[in-house]
PDB file of C-alpha atoms in Angstrom:
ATOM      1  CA  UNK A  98      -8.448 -42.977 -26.722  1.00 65.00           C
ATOM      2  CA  UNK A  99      -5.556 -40.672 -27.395  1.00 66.00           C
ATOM      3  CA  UNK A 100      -7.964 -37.688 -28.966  1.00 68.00           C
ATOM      4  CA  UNK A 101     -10.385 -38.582 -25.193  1.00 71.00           C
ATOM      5  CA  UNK A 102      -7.105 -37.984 -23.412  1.00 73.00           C
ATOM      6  CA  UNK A 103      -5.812 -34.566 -25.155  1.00 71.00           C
ATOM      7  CA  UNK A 104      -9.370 -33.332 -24.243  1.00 82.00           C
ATOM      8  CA  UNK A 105      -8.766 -33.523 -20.504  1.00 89.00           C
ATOM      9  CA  UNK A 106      -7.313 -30.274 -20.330  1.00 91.00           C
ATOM     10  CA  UNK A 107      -9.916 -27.994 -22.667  1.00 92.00           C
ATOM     11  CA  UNK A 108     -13.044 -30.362 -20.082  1.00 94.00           C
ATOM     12  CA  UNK A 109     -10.713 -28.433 -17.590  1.00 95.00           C
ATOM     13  CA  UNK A 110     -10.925 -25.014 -19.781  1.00 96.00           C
ATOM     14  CA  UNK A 111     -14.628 -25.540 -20.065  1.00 96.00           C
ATOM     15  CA  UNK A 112     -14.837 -26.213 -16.005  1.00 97.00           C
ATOM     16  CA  UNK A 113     -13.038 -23.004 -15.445  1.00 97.00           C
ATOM     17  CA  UNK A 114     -15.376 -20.801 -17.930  1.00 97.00           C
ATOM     18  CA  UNK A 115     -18.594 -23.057 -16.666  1.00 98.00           C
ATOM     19  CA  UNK A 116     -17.515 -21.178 -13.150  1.00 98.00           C
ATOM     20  CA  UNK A 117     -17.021 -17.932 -14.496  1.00 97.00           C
ATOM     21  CA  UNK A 118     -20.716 -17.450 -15.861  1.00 97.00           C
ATOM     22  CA  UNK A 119     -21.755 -19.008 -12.436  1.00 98.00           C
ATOM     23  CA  UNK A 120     -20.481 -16.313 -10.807  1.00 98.00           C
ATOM     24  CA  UNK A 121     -21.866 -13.910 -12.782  1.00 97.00           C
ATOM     25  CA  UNK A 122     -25.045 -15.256 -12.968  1.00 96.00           C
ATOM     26  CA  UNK A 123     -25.354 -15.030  -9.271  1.00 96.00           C
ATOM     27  CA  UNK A 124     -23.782 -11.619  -8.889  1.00 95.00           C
ATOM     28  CA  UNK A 125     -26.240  -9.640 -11.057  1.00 94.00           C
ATOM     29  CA  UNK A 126     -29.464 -12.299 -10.128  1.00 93.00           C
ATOM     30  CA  UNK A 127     -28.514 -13.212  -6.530  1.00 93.00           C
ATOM     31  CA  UNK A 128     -26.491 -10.251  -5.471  1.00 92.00           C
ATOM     32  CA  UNK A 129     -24.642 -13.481  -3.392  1.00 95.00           C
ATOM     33  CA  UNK A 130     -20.955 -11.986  -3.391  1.00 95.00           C
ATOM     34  CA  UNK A 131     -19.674 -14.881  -1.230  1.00 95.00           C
ATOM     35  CA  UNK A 132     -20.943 -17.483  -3.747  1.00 97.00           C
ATOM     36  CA  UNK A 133     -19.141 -15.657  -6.225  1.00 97.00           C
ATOM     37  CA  UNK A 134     -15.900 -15.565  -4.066  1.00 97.00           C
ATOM     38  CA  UNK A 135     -16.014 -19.570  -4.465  1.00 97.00           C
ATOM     39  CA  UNK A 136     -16.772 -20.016  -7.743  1.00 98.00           C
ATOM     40  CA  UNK A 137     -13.929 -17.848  -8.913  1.00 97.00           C
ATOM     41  CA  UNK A 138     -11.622 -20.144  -6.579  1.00 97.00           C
ATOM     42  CA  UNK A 139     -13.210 -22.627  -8.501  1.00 97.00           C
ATOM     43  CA  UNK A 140     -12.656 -21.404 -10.941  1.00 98.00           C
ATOM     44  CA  UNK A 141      -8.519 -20.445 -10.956  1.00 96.00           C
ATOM     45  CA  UNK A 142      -8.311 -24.260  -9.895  1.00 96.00           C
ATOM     46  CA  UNK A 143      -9.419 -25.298 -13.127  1.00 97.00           C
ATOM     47  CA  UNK A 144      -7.271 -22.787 -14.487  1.00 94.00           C
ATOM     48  CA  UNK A 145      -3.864 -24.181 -12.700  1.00 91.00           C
ATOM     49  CA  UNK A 146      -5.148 -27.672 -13.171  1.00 92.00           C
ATOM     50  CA  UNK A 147      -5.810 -27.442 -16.616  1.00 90.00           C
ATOM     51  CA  UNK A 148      -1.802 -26.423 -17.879  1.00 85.00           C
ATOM     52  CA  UNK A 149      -0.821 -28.896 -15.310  1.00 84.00           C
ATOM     53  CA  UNK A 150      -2.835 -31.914 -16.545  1.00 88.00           C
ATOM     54  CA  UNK A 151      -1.591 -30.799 -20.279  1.00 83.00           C
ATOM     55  CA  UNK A 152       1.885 -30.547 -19.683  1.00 82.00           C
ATOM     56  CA  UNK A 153       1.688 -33.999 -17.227  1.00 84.00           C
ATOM     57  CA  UNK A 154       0.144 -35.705 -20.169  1.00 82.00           C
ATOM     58  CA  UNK A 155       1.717 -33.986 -22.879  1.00 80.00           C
ATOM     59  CA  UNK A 156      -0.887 -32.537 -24.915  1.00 82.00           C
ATOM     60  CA  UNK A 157      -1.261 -29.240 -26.289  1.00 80.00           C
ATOM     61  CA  UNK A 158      -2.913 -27.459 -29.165  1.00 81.00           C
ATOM     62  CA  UNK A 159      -3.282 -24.115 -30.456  1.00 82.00           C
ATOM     63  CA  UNK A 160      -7.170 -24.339 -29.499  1.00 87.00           C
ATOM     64  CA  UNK A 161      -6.133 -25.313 -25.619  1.00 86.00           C
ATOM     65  CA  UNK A 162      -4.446 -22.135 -25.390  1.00 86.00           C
ATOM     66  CA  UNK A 163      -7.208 -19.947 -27.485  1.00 90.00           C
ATOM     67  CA  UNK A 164      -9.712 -22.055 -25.141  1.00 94.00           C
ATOM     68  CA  UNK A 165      -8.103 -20.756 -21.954  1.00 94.00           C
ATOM     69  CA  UNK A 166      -8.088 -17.002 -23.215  1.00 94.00           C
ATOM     70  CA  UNK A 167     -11.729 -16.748 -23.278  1.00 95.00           C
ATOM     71  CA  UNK A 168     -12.224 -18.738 -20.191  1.00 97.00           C
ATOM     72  CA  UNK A 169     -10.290 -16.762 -18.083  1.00 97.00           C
ATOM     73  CA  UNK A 170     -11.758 -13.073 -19.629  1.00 97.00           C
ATOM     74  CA  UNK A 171     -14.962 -14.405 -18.435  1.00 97.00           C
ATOM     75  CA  UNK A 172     -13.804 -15.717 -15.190  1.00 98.00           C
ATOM     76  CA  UNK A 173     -10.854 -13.323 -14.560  1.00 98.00           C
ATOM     77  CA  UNK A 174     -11.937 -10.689 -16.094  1.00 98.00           C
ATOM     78  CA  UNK A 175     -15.534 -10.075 -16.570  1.00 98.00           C
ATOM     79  CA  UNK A 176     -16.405 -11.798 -12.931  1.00 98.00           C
ATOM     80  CA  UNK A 177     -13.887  -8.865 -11.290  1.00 98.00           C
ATOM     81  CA  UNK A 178     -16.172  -6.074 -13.125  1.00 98.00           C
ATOM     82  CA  UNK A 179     -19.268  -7.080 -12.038  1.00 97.00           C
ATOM     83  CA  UNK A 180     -18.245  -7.334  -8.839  1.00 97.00           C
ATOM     84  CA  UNK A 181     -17.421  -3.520  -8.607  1.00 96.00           C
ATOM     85  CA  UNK A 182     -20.155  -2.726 -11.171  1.00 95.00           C
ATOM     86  CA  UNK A 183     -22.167  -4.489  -8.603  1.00 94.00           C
ATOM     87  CA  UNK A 184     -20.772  -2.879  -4.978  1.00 93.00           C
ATOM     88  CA  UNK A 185     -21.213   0.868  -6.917  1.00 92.00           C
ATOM     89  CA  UNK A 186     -25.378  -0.013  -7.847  1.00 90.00           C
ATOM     90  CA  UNK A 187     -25.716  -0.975  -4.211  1.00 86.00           C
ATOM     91  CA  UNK A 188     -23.967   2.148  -3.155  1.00 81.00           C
ATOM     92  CA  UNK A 189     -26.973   4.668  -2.404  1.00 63.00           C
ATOM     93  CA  UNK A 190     -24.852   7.937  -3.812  1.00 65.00           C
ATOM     94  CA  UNK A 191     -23.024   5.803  -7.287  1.00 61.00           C
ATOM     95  CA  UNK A 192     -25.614   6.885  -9.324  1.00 67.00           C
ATOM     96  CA  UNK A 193     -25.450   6.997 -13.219  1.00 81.00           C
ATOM     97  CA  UNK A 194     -22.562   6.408 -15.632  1.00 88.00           C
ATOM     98  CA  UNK A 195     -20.655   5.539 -12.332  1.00 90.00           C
ATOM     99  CA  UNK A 196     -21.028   1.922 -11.721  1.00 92.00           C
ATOM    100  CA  UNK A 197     -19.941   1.150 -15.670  1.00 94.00           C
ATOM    101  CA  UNK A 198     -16.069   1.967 -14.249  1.00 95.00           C
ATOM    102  CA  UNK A 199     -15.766  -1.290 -13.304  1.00 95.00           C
ATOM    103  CA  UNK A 200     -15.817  -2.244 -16.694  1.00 97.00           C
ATOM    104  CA  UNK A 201     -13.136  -0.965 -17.533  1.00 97.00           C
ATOM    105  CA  UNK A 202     -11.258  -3.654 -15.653  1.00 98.00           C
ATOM    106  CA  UNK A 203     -12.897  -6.396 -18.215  1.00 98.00           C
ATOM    107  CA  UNK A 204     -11.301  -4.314 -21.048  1.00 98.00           C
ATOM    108  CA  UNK A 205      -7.818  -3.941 -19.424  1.00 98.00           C
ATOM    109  CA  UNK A 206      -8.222  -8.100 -19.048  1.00 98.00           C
ATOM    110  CA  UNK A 207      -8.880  -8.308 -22.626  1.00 97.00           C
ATOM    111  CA  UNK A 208      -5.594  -6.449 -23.193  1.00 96.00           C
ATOM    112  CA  UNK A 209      -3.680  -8.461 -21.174  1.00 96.00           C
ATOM    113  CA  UNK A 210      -4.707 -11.379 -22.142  1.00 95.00           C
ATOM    114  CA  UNK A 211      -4.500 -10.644 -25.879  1.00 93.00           C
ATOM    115  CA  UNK A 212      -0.792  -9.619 -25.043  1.00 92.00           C
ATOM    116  CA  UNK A 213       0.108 -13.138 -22.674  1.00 90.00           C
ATOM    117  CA  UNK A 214      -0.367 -14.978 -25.600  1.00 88.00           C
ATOM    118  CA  UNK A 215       2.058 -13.180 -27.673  1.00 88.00           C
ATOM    119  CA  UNK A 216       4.815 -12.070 -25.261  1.00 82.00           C
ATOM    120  CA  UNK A 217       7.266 -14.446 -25.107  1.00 80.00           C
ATOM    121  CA  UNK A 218       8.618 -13.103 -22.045  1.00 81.00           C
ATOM    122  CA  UNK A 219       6.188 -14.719 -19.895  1.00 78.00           C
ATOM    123  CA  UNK A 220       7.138 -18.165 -19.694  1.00 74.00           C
ATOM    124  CA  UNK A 221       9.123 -17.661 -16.372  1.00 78.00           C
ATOM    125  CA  UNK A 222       7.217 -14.484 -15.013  1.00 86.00           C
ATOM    126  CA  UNK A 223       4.114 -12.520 -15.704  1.00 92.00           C
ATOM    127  CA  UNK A 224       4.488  -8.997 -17.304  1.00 92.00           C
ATOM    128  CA  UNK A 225       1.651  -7.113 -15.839  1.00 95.00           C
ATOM    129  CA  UNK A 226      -0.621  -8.242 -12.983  1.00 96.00           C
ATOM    130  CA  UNK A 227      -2.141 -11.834 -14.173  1.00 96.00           C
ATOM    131  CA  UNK A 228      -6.000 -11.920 -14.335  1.00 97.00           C
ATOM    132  CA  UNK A 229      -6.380 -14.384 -11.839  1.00 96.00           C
ATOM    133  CA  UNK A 230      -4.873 -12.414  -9.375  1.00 97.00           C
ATOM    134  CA  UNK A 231      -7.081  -9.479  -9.818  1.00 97.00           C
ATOM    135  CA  UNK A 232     -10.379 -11.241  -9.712  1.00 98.00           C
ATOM    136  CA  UNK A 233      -9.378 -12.924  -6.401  1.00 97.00           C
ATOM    137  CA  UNK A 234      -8.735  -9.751  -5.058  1.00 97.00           C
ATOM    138  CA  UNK A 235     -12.003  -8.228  -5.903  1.00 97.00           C
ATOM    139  CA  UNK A 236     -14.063 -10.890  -4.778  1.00 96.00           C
ATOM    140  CA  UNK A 237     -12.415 -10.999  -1.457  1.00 96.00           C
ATOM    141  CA  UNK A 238     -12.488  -7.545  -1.314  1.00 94.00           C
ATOM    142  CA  UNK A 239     -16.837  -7.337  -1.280  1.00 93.00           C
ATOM    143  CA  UNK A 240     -16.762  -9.990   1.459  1.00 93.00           C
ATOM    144  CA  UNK A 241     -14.676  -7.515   3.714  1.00 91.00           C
ATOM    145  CA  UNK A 242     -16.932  -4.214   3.304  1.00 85.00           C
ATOM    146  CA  UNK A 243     -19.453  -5.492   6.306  1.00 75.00           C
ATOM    147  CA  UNK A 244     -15.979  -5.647   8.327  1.00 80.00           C
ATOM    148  CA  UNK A 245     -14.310  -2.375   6.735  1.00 81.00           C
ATOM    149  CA  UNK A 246     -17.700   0.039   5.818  1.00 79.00           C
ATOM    150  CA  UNK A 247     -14.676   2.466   3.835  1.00 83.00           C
ATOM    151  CA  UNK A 248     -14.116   0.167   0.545  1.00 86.00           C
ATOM    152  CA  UNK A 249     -17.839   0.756  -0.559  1.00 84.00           C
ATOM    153  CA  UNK A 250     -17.451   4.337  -0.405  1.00 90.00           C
ATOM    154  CA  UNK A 251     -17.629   5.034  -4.679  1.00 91.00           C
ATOM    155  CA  UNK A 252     -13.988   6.770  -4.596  1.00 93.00           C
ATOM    156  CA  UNK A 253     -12.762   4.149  -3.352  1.00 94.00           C
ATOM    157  CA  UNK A 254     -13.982   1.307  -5.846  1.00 95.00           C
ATOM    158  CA  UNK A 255     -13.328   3.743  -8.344  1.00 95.00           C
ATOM    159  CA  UNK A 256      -9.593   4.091  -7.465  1.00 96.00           C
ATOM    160  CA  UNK A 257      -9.365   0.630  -6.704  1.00 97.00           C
ATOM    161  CA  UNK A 258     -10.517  -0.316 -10.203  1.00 97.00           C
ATOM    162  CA  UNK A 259      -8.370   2.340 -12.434  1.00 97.00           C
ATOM    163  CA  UNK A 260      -4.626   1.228 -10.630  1.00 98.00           C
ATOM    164  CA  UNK A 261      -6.029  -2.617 -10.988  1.00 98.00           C
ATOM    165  CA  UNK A 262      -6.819  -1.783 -14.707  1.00 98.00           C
ATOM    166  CA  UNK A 263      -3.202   0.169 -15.167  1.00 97.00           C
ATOM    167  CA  UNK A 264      -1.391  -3.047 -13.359  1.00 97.00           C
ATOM    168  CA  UNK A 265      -2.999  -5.433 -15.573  1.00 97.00           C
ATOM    169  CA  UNK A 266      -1.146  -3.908 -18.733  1.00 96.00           C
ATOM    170  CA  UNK A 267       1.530  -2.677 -17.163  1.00 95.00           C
ATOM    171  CA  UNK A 268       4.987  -4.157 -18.304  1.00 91.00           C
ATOM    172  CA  UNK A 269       5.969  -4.450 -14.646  1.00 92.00           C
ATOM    173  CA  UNK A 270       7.599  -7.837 -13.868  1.00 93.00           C
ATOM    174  CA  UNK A 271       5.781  -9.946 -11.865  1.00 94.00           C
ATOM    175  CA  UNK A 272       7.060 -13.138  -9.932  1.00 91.00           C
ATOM    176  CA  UNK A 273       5.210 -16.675 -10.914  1.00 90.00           C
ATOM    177  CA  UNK A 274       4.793 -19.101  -8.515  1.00 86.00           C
ATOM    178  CA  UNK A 275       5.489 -22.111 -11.082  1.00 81.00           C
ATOM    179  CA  UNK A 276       8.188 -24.188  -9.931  1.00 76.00           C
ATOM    180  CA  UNK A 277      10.767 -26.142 -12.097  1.00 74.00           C
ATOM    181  CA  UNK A 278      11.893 -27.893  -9.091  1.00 76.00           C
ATOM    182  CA  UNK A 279      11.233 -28.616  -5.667  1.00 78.00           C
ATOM    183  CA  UNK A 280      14.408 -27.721  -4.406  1.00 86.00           C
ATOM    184  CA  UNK A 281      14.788 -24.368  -2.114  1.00 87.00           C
ATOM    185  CA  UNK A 282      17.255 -22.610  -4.256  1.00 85.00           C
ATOM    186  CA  UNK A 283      15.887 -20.721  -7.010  1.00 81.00           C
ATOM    187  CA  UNK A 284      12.665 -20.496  -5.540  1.00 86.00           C
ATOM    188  CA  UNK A 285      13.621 -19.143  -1.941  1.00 90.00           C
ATOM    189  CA  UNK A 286      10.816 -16.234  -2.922  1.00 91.00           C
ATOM    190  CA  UNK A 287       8.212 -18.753  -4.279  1.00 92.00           C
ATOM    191  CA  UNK A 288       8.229 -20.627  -0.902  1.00 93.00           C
ATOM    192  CA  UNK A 289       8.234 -18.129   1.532  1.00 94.00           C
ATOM    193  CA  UNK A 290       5.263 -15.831   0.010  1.00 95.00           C
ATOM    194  CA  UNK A 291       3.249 -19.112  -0.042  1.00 94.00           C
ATOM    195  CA  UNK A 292       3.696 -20.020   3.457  1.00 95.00           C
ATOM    196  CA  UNK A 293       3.121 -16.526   4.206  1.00 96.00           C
ATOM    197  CA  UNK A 294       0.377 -16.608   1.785  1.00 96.00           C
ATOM    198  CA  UNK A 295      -1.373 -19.988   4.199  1.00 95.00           C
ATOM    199  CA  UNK A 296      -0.915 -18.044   7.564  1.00 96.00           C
ATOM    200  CA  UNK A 297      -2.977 -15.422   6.393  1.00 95.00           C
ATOM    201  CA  UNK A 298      -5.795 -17.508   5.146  1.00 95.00           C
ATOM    202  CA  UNK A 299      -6.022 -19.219   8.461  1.00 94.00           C
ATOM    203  CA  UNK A 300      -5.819 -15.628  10.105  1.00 93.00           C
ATOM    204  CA  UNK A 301      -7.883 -13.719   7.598  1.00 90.00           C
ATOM    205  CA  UNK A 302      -9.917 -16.431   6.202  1.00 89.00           C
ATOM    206  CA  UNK A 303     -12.229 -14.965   2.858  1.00 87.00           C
ATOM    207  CA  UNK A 304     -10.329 -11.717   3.326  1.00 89.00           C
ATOM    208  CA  UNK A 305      -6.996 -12.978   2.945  1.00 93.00           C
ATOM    209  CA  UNK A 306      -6.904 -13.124  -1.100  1.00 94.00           C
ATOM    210  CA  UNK A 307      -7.311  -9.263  -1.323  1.00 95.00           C
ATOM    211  CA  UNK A 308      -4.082  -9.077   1.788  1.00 95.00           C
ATOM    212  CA  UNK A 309      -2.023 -11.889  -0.263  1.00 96.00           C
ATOM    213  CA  UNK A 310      -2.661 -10.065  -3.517  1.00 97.00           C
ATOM    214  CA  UNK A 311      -2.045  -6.522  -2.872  1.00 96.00           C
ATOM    215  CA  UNK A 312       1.702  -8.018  -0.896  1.00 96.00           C
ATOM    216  CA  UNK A 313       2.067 -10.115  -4.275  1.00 96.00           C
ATOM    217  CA  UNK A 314       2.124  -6.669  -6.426  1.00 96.00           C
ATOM    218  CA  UNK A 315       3.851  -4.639  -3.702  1.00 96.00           C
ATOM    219  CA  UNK A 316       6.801  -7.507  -3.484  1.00 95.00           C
ATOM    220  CA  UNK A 317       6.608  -8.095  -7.516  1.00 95.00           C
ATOM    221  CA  UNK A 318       7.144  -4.132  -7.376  1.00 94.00           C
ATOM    222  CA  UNK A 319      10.201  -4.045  -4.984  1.00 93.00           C
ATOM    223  CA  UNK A 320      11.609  -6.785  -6.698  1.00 91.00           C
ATOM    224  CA  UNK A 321      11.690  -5.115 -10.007  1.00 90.00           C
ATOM    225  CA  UNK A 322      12.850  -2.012  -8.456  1.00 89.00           C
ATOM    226  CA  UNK A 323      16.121  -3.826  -6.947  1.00 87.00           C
ATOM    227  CA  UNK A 324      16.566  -6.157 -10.082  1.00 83.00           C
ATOM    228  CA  UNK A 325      16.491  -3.101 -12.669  1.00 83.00           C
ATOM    229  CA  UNK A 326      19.073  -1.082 -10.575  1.00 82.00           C
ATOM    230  CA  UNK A 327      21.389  -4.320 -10.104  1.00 81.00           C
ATOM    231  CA  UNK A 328      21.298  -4.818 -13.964  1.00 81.00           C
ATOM    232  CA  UNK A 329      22.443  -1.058 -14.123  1.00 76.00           C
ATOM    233  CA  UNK A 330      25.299  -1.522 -11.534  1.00 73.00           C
ATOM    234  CA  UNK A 331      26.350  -4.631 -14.371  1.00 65.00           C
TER     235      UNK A 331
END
């Protein structure tokens, strides 16, 4: 019963990568951006609800954590890629070597992942934009060209997927919206970018992951700008 029970968590792992080659599956056979968009929501569920389920039941294991790496580069990481390797093919003038860009954010993933697991700075914040994060923005992002016709143009993409790839393994401090406690002080930020966060998805709808992300890395930037010269002042 016990060895059923520490398994919860990895059936969540499994869940999480399960969605992840969903999503990629239907990207490159389907070309169905919007069914990606939910499986990768699906997807970072399974990904919260799998460290929450461990640490509620109090199981862990060097595989768990191993288990969730290579979920989330497939889900977080590889999904995100095809998504842009995806928008450039179906851009009439991204011809050639152009499209393969977007791989480049699968190998910055790889990084940070790879480095997550052996920073020990990270258990209260995120150094570096976390994979999740960047997925859900590109996701949302494809579901918003019909609505903004400028984010397929190839520059674009092509920016777009070079600063995400330099953020991911960047040693910029990022804010974590984990919470220790309920209570409002301590986590003053945490609670205001979420409710923020739920106003836009009932404004925005789909397109509000790419708005919520891009203030997440502009605040986490800010922040670390006005932290770093307060630590100087000390």
């Amino acid at each position: 019963m016990k060895k059923i029970i520490a398994f919860i968590p990895n059936l969540l792992t499994l869940c999480n990568l399960l969605s992840g080659c969903a999503a990629v599956s239907v990207l490159f056979l389907e070309h169905d951006f919007q069914a990606a968009f939910w499986l990768v929501i699906a997807a970072a569920v399974f990904d919260f609800c799998d460290g929450a389920v461990a640490r509620l039941l109090h199981v862990s294991s060097p595989i768990g954590k191993e288990l969730d790496s290579l979920a989330d580069m497939v889900s977080f990481g590889l999904v995100p890629a095809s998504v842009v390797y995806m928008l450039l093919r179906l851009t009439a003038s991204a011809g050639g070597w152009l499209p393969y860009v977007g791989f480049l954010i699968a190998a910055c993933s790889a990084l940070r992942l790879a480095k997550f697991n052996i920073d020990e700075r990270q258990h209260e914040e995120f150094r570096g934009l976390p994979t999740p994060a960047c997925a859900l923005f590109f996701v949302s992002l494809s579901l918003m060209i019909g609505q903004i016709g400028w984010i397929s143009c190839p520059v674009v993409l092509v920016g777009l997927s070079v600063v995400f790839s330099a953020l991911l393994v960047c040693d910029i401090p990022m804010f974590s919206l984990k919470f220790k406690s309920l209570a409002w002080r301590g986590n003053q930020l945490r609670y205001v970018f979420l409710i923020i966060s739920v106003l836009l998805i009932v404004i925005l709808r789909l397109a509000a992951p790419a708005v919520i992300i891009a203030g997440y890395i502009v605040i986490s930037t800010i922040r670390a700008i006005v932290l770093k010269k307060m630590c100087k002042r000390l």
